Tab-separated table of C-alpha atoms in Angstrom:
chain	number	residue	atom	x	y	z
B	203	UNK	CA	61.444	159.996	154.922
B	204	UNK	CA	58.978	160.015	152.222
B	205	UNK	CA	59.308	157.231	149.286
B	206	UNK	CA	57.019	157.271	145.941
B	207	UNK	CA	56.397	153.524	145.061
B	208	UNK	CA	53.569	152.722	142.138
B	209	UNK	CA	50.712	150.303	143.414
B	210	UNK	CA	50.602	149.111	139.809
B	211	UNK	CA	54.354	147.469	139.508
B	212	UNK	CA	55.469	148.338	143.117
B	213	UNK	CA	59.359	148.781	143.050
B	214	UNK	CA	61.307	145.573	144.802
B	215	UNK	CA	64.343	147.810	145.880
B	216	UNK	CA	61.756	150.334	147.753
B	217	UNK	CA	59.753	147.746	149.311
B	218	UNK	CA	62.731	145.778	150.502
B	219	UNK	CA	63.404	149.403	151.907
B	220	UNK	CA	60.404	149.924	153.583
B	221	UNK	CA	60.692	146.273	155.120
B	222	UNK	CA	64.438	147.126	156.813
B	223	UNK	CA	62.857	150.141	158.285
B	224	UNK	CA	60.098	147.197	159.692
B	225	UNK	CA	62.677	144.370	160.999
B	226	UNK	CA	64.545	147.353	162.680
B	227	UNK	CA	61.434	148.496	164.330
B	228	UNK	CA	60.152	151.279	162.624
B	229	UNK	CA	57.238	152.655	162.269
B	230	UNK	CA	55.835	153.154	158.591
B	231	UNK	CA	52.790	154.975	156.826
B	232	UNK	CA	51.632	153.368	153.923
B	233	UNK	CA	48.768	153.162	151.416
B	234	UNK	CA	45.698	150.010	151.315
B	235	UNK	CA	42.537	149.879	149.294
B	236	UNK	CA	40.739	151.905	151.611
B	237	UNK	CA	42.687	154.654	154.281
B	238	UNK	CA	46.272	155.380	154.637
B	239	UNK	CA	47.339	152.880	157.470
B	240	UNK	CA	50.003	153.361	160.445
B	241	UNK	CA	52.283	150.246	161.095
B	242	UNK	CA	54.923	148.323	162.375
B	243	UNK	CA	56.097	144.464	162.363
B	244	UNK	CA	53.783	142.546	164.835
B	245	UNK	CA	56.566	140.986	166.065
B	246	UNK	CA	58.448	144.366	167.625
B	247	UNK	CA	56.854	144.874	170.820
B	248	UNK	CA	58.739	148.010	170.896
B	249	UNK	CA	57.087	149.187	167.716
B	250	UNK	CA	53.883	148.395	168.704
B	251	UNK	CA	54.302	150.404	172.011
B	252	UNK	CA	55.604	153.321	170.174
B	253	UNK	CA	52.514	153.005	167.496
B	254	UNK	CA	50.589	152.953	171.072
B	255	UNK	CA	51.555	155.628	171.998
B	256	UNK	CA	51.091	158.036	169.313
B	257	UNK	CA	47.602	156.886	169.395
B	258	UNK	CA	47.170	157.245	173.104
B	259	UNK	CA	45.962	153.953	173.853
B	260	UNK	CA	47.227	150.881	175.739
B	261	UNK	CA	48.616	148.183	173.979
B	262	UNK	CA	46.264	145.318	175.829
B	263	UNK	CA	43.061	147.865	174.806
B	264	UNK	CA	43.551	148.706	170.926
B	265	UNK	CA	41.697	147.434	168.593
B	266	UNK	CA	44.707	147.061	165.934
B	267	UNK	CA	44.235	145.181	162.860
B	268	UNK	CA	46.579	142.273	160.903
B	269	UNK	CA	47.459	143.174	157.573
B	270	UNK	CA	47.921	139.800	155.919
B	271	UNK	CA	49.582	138.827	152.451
B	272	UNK	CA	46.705	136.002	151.586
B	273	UNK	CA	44.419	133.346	152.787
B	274	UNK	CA	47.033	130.772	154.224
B	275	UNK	CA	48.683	133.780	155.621
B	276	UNK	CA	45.539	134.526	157.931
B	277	UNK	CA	45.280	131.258	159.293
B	278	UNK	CA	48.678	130.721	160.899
B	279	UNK	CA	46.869	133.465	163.447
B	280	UNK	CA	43.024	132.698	164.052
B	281	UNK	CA	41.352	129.554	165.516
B	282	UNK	CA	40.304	127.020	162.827
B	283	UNK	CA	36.914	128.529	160.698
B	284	UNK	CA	34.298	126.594	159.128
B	285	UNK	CA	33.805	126.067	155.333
B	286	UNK	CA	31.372	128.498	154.900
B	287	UNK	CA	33.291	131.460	156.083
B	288	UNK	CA	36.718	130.238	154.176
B	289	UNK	CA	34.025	130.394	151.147
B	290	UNK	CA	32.912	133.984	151.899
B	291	UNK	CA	36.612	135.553	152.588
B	292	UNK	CA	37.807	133.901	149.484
B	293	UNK	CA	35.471	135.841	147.357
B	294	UNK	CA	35.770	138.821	149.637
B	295	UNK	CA	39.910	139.136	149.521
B	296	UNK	CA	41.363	140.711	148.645
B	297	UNK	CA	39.416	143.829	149.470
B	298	UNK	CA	38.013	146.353	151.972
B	299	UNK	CA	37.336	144.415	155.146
B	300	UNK	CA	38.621	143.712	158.535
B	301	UNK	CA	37.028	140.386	159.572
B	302	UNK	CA	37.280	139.566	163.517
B	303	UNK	CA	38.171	135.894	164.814
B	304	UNK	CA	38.736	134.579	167.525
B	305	UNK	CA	42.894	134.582	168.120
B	306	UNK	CA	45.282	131.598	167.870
B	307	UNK	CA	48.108	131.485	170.426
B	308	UNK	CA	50.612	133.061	167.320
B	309	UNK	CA	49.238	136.505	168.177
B	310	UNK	CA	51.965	138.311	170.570
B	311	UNK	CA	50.988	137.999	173.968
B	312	UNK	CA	51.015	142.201	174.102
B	313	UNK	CA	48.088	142.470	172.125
B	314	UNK	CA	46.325	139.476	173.401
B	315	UNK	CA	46.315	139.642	177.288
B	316	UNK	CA	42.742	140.614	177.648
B	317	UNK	CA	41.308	140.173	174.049
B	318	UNK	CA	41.120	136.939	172.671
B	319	UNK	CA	40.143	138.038	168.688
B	320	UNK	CA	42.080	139.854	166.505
B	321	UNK	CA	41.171	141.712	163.110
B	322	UNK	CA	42.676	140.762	159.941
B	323	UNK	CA	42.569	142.504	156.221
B	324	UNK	CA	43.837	141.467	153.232
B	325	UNK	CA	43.648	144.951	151.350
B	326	UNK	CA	43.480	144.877	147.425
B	327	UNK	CA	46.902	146.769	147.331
B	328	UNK	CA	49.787	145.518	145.778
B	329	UNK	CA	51.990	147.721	148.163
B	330	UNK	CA	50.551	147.067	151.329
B	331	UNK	CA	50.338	142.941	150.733
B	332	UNK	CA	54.332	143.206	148.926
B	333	UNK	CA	55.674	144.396	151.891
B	334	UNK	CA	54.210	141.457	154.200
B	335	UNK	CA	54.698	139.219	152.084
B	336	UNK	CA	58.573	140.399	152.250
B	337	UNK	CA	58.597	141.080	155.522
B	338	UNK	CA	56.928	137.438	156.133
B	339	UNK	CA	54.691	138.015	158.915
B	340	UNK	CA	51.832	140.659	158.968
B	341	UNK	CA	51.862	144.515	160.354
B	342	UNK	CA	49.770	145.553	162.817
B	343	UNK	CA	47.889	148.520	161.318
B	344	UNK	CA	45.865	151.354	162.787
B	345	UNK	CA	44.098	153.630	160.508
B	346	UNK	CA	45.673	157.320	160.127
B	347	UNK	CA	42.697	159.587	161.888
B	348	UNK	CA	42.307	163.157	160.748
B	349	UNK	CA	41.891	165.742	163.695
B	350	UNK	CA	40.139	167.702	161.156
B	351	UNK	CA	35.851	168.171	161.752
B	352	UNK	CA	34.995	167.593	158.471
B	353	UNK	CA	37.611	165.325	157.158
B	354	UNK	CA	37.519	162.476	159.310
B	355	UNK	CA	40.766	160.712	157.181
B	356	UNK	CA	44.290	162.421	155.238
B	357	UNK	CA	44.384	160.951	151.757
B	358	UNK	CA	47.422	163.375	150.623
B	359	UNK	CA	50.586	161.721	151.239
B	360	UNK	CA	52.191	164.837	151.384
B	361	UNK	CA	50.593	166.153	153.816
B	362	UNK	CA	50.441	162.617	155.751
B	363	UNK	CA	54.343	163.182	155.684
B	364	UNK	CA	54.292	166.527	156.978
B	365	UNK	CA	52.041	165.542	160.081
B	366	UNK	CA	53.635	162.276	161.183
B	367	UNK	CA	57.473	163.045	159.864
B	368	UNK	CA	58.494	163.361	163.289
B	369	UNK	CA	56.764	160.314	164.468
B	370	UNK	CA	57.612	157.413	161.862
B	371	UNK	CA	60.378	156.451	160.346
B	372	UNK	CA	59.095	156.356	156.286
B	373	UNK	CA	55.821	157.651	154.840
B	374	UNK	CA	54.859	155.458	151.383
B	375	UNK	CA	53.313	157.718	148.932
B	376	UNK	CA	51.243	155.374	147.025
B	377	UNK	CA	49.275	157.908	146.026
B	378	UNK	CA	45.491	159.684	147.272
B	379	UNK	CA	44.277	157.622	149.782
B	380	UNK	CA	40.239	156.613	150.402
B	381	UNK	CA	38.628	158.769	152.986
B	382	UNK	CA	36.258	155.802	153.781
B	383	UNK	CA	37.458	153.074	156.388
B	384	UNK	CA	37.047	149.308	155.844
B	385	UNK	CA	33.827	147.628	156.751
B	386	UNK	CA	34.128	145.535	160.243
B	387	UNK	CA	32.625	142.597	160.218
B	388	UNK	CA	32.662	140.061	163.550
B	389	UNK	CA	33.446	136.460	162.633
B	390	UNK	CA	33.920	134.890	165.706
B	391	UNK	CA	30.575	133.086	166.157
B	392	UNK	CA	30.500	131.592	162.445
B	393	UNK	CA	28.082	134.467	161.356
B	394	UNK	CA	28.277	137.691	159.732
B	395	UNK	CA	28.094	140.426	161.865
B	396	UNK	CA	28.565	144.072	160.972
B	397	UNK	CA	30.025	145.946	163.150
B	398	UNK	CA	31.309	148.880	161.287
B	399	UNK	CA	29.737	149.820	158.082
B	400	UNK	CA	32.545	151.097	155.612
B	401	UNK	CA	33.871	150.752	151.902
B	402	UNK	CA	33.049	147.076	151.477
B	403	UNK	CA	29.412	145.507	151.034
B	404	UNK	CA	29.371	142.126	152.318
B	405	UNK	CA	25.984	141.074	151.087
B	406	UNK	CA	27.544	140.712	147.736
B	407	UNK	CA	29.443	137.716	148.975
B	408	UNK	CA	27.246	135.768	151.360
């Protein structure tokens, strides 16, 4: 299933559609301020196994990332950070970054048996952060990779749809995606460490 919804004024009746598809784990496709994400509730291990295995990965091994609704939001799943770091991801968010920590004991036990960080975004999209903030916990997210050698990301929706119909349960069209990933950046020893350059620049924020 395919659904239009408008970043600017995102419809309440779709997103509360997008988040029954979620609670009954589903798998969606949907739009952030960078790439076209892949995701499901966290709380679904089914979901998350499914979303596993359309990537071809083990659940214990990916390297999925929290999409959280706001700052608060973040912290009911990382280990306390220091003031400095609050300061930096409070200019920084919402926007195109997945910062690292090091994982509370809130993050399911499938995605934390052998890693003890997880990744969290807060993407400047009103789509993506309305439907976790309805659903009221985050979506594990995996980025939508292109098999294509010179297109390493699908920004149509369309087309998104056409690939993955068979796979997920609804496909947001929030209209073209970014071809260029977040920037990764490794918080979990109270410095800045970049471990993926991408769409955001960090300097302007430290």
């Amino acid at each position: 299933m395919l659904i239009k919804i408008y970043p600017e004024n995102p419809n309440q009746r779709a997103i509360e559609q997008v988040v029954e598809v979620l609670k009954k784990g589903g798998l969606i496709i949907y739009p952030t301020d960078t790439i076209y994400g892949l995701g499901c509730d966290i709380t679904n291990p089914k979901a998350i196994e499914k979303i596993c295995r359309i990537r071809g990965i083990k659940p214990e091994k990916a390297n999925f990332s929290f999409i959280c609704h706001d700052l608060k939001h973040i912290s009911d799943y990382i280990k306390p950070i220091d003031n400095t770091t609050f300061r930096v991801l409070k200019k920084a968010l919402p926007g195109p970054f997945t910062f690292i920590f090091n994982a509370n004991n809130n993050v399911p036990k499938l995605l934390s048996s052998n890693k003890k960080t997880v990744g969290i975004r807060v993407p400047d999209n009103n789509i993506a952060r309305c439907i976790v903030k309805e659903l009221g916990n985050p979506i594990l997210s995996t980025s939508i990779k292109d098999d294509d050698d010179v297109i390493e990301y699908s920004t149509d929706p369309e087309l998104i749809h056409e690939k993955y119909e068979d796979l997920v349960d609804l496909v947001i069209d929030g209209g073209y995606g970014d071809n260029e990933a977040s920037t990764v950046i490794d918080c979990t020893t109270g410095e800045f460490e970049i471990i993926r350059e991408g769409k955001g620049n960090i300097e302007e924020y430290l």
